[in-house]
C-alpha cells in the first residue's frame, strides 16, 4: 500500500505541482476504499469510482485508488461537485464521500501559521483527521453495477446514424435501436458529415 507522501508525489507529477484539490482527491480515494474494506491502489476491477467533476480532483482519485477511465474503473458524472462514490463491484455496497462544507474554514485551524488560503488548505488537507475533513454516506446506485460496467463484446448499430454502440449504451425507442445522441440525449447536435479526405483537402487549401 502506498504511503500518503508517495501518493502525493504521484499526483503532483501529473501537474508538476500539488494543489488542494489533488490532496482532497487522494484523501477521498483512501477514505472510500477504506469504507469498503478494500486495499488501494488496485490493479483489478473490483473497485468502481464515480467522480462528480474532472480536473485536479480526478488526478488525486486516480493516484490513490488506481482506478482509471482506461480500465473502466473510473467514471465521470459531471455534477460540478468535489465528490466521489465508491462501489464494491462484487457486493454492490457503495459510499459517497464529499469534503465537509466548512472544510476550507477548518483548514485554518490546522495551519495556523499559514495566512494564505490556498496554502493553508494545501497543508491542512494532508493532516486533518478524516472525520473533520470528510462526510461519508452510504448510498445505493440508481443504475445496477452490472449495467454500469456492462459486458465485453456487446455491440449494436444505431438505426438512425449507423454508428456502432458498445457497452450496452443503446436506447430502444419505439422499437428502434438508437444511440444516445440520436435519441435526443446527446451533448452535440449534428450539422453535416465531413469526409476525412475532403477535410484534409480543405485545410490544405486554407493554408
mmCIF file of C-alpha atoms in Angstrom:
data_model
loop_
_atom_site.group_PDB
_atom_site.id
_atom_site.type_symbol
_atom_site.label_atom_id
_atom_site.label_comp_id
_atom_site.label_asym_id
_atom_site.label_seq_id
_atom_site.Cartn_x
_atom_site.Cartn_y
_atom_site.Cartn_z
ATOM 1 C CA UNK A 1 0.000 0.000 0.000
ATOM 2 C CA UNK A 2 1.282 3.467 -0.914
ATOM 3 C CA UNK A 3 2.058 5.996 1.781
ATOM 4 C CA UNK A 4 0.426 9.418 1.647
ATOM 5 C CA UNK A 5 3.731 11.026 0.653
ATOM 6 C CA UNK A 6 4.196 8.564 -2.220
ATOM 7 C CA UNK A 7 0.674 9.179 -3.467
ATOM 8 C CA UNK A 8 1.101 12.952 -3.249
ATOM 9 C CA UNK A 9 4.249 12.707 -5.379
ATOM 10 C CA UNK A 10 2.488 10.581 -7.994
ATOM 11 C CA UNK A 11 -0.375 13.050 -8.235
ATOM 12 C CA UNK A 12 1.910 16.088 -8.288
ATOM 13 C CA UNK A 13 3.921 14.603 -11.157
ATOM 14 C CA UNK A 14 0.868 14.941 -13.389
ATOM 15 C CA UNK A 15 0.838 18.742 -12.937
ATOM 16 C CA UNK A 16 4.432 19.491 -11.921
ATOM 17 C CA UNK A 17 2.905 20.811 -8.680
ATOM 18 C CA UNK A 18 0.483 19.825 -5.936
ATOM 19 C CA UNK A 19 -2.818 21.608 -5.301
ATOM 20 C CA UNK A 20 -5.539 21.319 -2.626
ATOM 21 C CA UNK A 21 -7.984 19.531 -4.930
ATOM 22 C CA UNK A 22 -5.449 16.823 -5.677
ATOM 23 C CA UNK A 23 -4.996 16.320 -1.946
ATOM 24 C CA UNK A 24 -8.763 16.115 -1.472
ATOM 25 C CA UNK A 25 -8.918 13.525 -4.245
ATOM 26 C CA UNK A 26 -6.250 11.459 -2.529
ATOM 27 C CA UNK A 27 -7.872 11.689 0.912
ATOM 28 C CA UNK A 28 -11.319 10.910 -0.502
ATOM 29 C CA UNK A 29 -9.924 7.998 -2.528
ATOM 30 C CA UNK A 30 -8.283 6.436 0.515
ATOM 31 C CA UNK A 31 -11.382 7.010 2.663
ATOM 32 C CA UNK A 32 -13.698 5.492 0.056
ATOM 33 C CA UNK A 33 -11.645 2.336 -0.286
ATOM 34 C CA UNK A 34 -11.331 2.085 3.494
ATOM 35 C CA UNK A 35 -15.099 2.361 3.932
ATOM 36 C CA UNK A 36 -15.467 -0.659 1.630
ATOM 37 C CA UNK A 37 -12.629 -2.532 3.304
ATOM 38 C CA UNK A 38 -10.580 -2.605 0.088
ATOM 39 C CA UNK A 39 -6.847 -2.043 -0.269
ATOM 40 C CA UNK A 40 -5.639 0.584 -2.730
ATOM 41 C CA UNK A 41 -4.189 1.244 -5.202
ATOM 42 C CA UNK A 42 -5.842 -1.643 -7.012
ATOM 43 C CA UNK A 43 -4.884 -3.464 -10.180
ATOM 44 C CA UNK A 44 -8.139 -5.398 -10.579
ATOM 45 C CA UNK A 45 -11.638 -4.166 -11.431
ATOM 46 C CA UNK A 46 -13.349 -4.744 -8.108
ATOM 47 C CA UNK A 47 -13.444 -1.044 -7.166
ATOM 48 C CA UNK A 48 -15.544 1.282 -9.306
ATOM 49 C CA UNK A 49 -15.205 5.004 -8.605
ATOM 50 C CA UNK A 50 -17.714 7.548 -9.894
ATOM 51 C CA UNK A 51 -16.482 11.125 -9.616
ATOM 52 C CA UNK A 52 -18.633 14.228 -9.958
ATOM 53 C CA UNK A 53 -16.113 16.576 -11.585
ATOM 54 C CA UNK A 54 -12.937 16.398 -13.621
ATOM 55 C CA UNK A 55 -9.610 18.235 -13.288
ATOM 56 C CA UNK A 56 -7.072 18.014 -10.471
ATOM 57 C CA UNK A 57 -9.502 16.198 -8.179
ATOM 58 C CA UNK A 58 -9.641 13.319 -10.662
ATOM 59 C CA UNK A 59 -5.847 13.014 -10.651
ATOM 60 C CA UNK A 60 -5.879 12.656 -6.873
ATOM 61 C CA UNK A 61 -8.526 9.941 -7.078
ATOM 62 C CA UNK A 62 -6.592 8.045 -9.749
ATOM 63 C CA UNK A 63 -3.293 8.300 -7.855
ATOM 64 C CA UNK A 64 -4.762 6.946 -4.626
ATOM 65 C CA UNK A 65 -7.120 4.236 -5.923
ATOM 66 C CA UNK A 66 -5.539 3.015 -9.150
ATOM 67 C CA UNK A 67 -8.908 3.487 -10.862
ATOM 68 C CA UNK A 68 -8.719 4.815 -14.413
ATOM 69 C CA UNK A 69 -11.032 5.548 -17.297
ATOM 70 C CA UNK A 70 -8.943 3.226 -19.468
ATOM 71 C CA UNK A 71 -9.591 0.259 -17.173
ATOM 72 C CA UNK A 72 -13.269 1.222 -16.909
ATOM 73 C CA UNK A 73 -12.937 1.515 -13.131
ATOM 74 C CA UNK A 74 -13.375 5.299 -13.111
ATOM 75 C CA UNK A 75 -16.426 7.148 -14.422
ATOM 76 C CA UNK A 76 -17.261 10.848 -14.541
ATOM 77 C CA UNK A 77 -20.776 12.105 -13.901
ATOM 78 C CA UNK A 78 -20.191 15.841 -14.180
ATOM 79 C CA UNK A 79 -22.281 17.431 -11.426
ATOM 80 C CA UNK A 80 -19.643 20.083 -10.781
ATOM 81 C CA UNK A 81 -19.027 18.756 -7.257
ATOM 82 C CA UNK A 82 -15.911 17.673 -5.389
ATOM 83 C CA UNK A 83 -17.421 14.293 -4.605
ATOM 84 C CA UNK A 84 -16.984 10.635 -5.437
ATOM 85 C CA UNK A 85 -18.868 7.391 -4.938
ATOM 86 C CA UNK A 86 -17.000 4.153 -4.332
ATOM 87 C CA UNK A 87 -18.603 0.875 -5.332
ATOM 88 C CA UNK A 88 -17.552 -2.670 -4.493
ATOM 89 C CA UNK A 89 -18.485 -4.393 -7.747
ATOM 90 C CA UNK A 90 -18.748 -7.786 -6.014
ATOM 91 C CA UNK A 91 -21.071 -6.765 -3.171
ATOM 92 C CA UNK A 92 -22.592 -3.614 -4.752
ATOM 93 C CA UNK A 93 -22.047 -1.757 -1.470
ATOM 94 C CA UNK A 94 -21.386 1.929 -2.145
ATOM 95 C CA UNK A 95 -20.293 5.041 -0.257
ATOM 96 C CA UNK A 96 -20.357 8.651 -1.435
ATOM 97 C CA UNK A 97 -17.741 10.997 0.037
ATOM 98 C CA UNK A 98 -17.505 14.785 -0.044
ATOM 99 C CA UNK A 99 -15.452 17.392 1.811
ATOM 100 C CA UNK A 100 -17.338 18.873 4.745
ATOM 101 C CA UNK A 101 -18.988 22.184 3.714
ATOM 102 C CA UNK A 102 -16.749 24.200 6.029
ATOM 103 C CA UNK A 103 -13.533 22.312 5.206
ATOM 104 C CA UNK A 104 -11.863 25.462 3.878
ATOM 105 C CA UNK A 105 -12.523 27.312 7.141
ATOM 106 C CA UNK A 106 -11.436 24.346 9.247
ATOM 107 C CA UNK A 107 -8.159 24.244 7.353
ATOM 108 C CA UNK A 108 -7.037 27.412 9.155
ATOM 109 C CA UNK A 109 -7.258 25.607 12.497
ATOM 110 C CA UNK A 110 -4.755 23.043 11.228
ATOM 111 C CA UNK A 111 -2.425 25.505 9.517
ATOM 112 C CA UNK A 112 -2.425 28.479 11.892
ATOM 113 C CA UNK A 113 0.959 29.735 10.683
ATOM 114 C CA UNK A 114 -0.205 29.984 7.069
ATOM 115 C CA UNK A 115 -2.345 33.114 6.360
ATOM 116 C CA UNK A 116 -2.781 32.382 2.650
ATOM 117 C CA UNK A 117 -5.986 30.446 1.935
ATOM 118 C CA UNK A 118 -4.595 28.251 -0.852
ATOM 119 C CA UNK A 119 -1.541 27.113 1.098
ATOM 120 C CA UNK A 120 -3.477 26.654 4.328
ATOM 121 C CA UNK A 121 -5.755 24.239 2.500
ATOM 122 C CA UNK A 122 -2.829 22.529 0.800
ATOM 123 C CA UNK A 123 -1.128 21.843 4.133
ATOM 124 C CA UNK A 124 -4.183 21.143 6.263
ATOM 125 C CA UNK A 125 -5.915 18.730 3.890
ATOM 126 C CA UNK A 126 -2.908 16.436 4.213
ATOM 127 C CA UNK A 127 -3.128 16.183 8.009
ATOM 128 C CA UNK A 128 -6.741 16.820 9.027
ATOM 129 C CA UNK A 129 -8.472 13.788 10.569
ATOM 130 C CA UNK A 130 -10.875 12.223 8.085
ATOM 131 C CA UNK A 131 -13.830 12.828 10.395
ATOM 132 C CA UNK A 132 -13.084 16.574 10.399
ATOM 133 C CA UNK A 133 -12.409 16.813 6.682
ATOM 134 C CA UNK A 134 -14.905 14.479 5.038
ATOM 135 C CA UNK A 135 -18.554 13.458 5.023
ATOM 136 C CA UNK A 136 -19.107 9.756 4.303
ATOM 137 C CA UNK A 137 -22.562 8.496 3.378
ATOM 138 C CA UNK A 138 -23.649 5.022 2.352
ATOM 139 C CA UNK A 139 -25.647 5.185 -0.889
ATOM 140 C CA UNK A 140 -27.495 2.915 -3.283
ATOM 141 C CA UNK A 141 -26.874 3.200 -7.014
ATOM 142 C CA UNK A 142 -29.879 4.076 -9.146
ATOM 143 C CA UNK A 143 -28.390 2.040 -12.007
ATOM 144 C CA UNK A 144 -27.239 -1.505 -11.130
ATOM 145 C CA UNK A 145 -23.482 -2.068 -11.137
ATOM 146 C CA UNK A 146 -23.634 -4.718 -13.852
ATOM 147 C CA UNK A 147 -25.462 -2.294 -16.119
ATOM 148 C CA UNK A 148 -22.826 0.365 -15.464
ATOM 149 C CA UNK A 149 -19.845 -1.869 -16.217
ATOM 150 C CA UNK A 150 -21.624 -3.837 -18.977
ATOM 151 C CA UNK A 151 -20.116 -6.904 -20.665
ATOM 152 C CA UNK A 152 -17.278 -7.191 -23.189
ATOM 153 C CA UNK A 153 -18.035 -7.844 -26.838
ATOM 154 C CA UNK A 154 -21.585 -6.458 -26.857
ATOM 155 C CA UNK A 155 -22.256 -4.279 -29.914
ATOM 156 C CA UNK A 156 -25.239 -2.685 -31.597
ATOM 157 C CA UNK A 157 -25.768 -0.382 -34.572
ATOM 158 C CA UNK A 158 -27.766 2.817 -34.341
ATOM 159 C CA UNK A 159 -30.618 2.570 -36.862
ATOM 160 C CA UNK A 160 -30.503 6.311 -37.494
ATOM 161 C CA UNK A 161 -26.822 7.327 -37.834
ATOM 162 C CA UNK A 162 -25.418 3.842 -38.449
ATOM 163 C CA UNK A 163 -22.636 4.196 -35.885
ATOM 164 C CA UNK A 164 -21.575 1.325 -33.653
ATOM 165 C CA UNK A 165 -22.568 1.371 -29.975
ATOM 166 C CA UNK A 166 -20.605 -0.601 -27.373
ATOM 167 C CA UNK A 167 -21.046 -1.385 -23.672
ATOM 168 C CA UNK A 168 -24.857 -1.714 -23.988
ATOM 169 C CA UNK A 169 -25.361 2.041 -24.234
ATOM 170 C CA UNK A 170 -28.010 1.819 -26.947
ATOM 171 C CA UNK A 171 -31.525 3.167 -26.413
ATOM 172 C CA UNK A 172 -34.639 1.417 -27.733
ATOM 173 C CA UNK A 173 -37.232 3.991 -28.778
ATOM 174 C CA UNK A 174 -40.480 2.976 -30.490
ATOM 175 C CA UNK A 175 -38.884 -0.353 -31.323
ATOM 176 C CA UNK A 176 -35.817 1.267 -32.924
ATOM 177 C CA UNK A 177 -32.262 0.837 -31.646
ATOM 178 C CA UNK A 178 -30.671 4.283 -31.319
ATOM 179 C CA UNK A 179 -27.507 5.774 -29.892
ATOM 180 C CA UNK A 180 -27.961 8.320 -27.114
ATOM 181 C CA UNK A 181 -27.278 11.225 -29.477
ATOM 182 C CA UNK A 182 -29.949 10.159 -31.956
ATOM 183 C CA UNK A 183 -32.405 9.532 -29.120
ATOM 184 C CA UNK A 184 -32.130 13.207 -28.127
ATOM 185 C CA UNK A 185 -29.775 12.767 -25.156
ATOM 186 C CA UNK A 186 -26.586 13.802 -26.923
ATOM 187 C CA UNK A 187 -24.124 16.526 -25.964
ATOM 188 C CA UNK A 188 -23.835 17.691 -29.582
ATOM 189 C CA UNK A 189 -26.152 18.494 -32.482
ATOM 190 C CA UNK A 190 -25.086 17.119 -35.891
ATOM 191 C CA UNK A 191 -24.507 19.616 -38.704
ATOM 192 C CA UNK A 192 -23.192 17.654 -41.668
ATOM 193 C CA UNK A 193 -20.745 14.827 -42.238
ATOM 194 C CA UNK A 194 -17.276 15.770 -43.461
ATOM 195 C CA UNK A 195 -15.333 13.019 -45.195
ATOM 196 C CA UNK A 196 -11.781 12.847 -43.777
ATOM 197 C CA UNK A 197 -10.182 13.294 -47.218
ATOM 198 C CA UNK A 198 -12.323 16.328 -48.007
ATOM 199 C CA UNK A 199 -11.475 17.767 -44.602
ATOM 200 C CA UNK A 200 -7.740 17.403 -45.234
ATOM 201 C CA UNK A 201 -8.015 18.898 -48.736
ATOM 202 C CA UNK A 202 -9.993 21.853 -47.404
ATOM 203 C CA UNK A 203 -7.369 22.538 -44.737
ATOM 204 C CA UNK A 204 -4.604 22.397 -47.339
ATOM 205 C CA UNK A 205 -6.448 24.987 -49.432
ATOM 206 C CA UNK A 206 -6.835 27.294 -46.421
ATOM 207 C CA UNK A 207 -3.078 27.294 -45.692
#
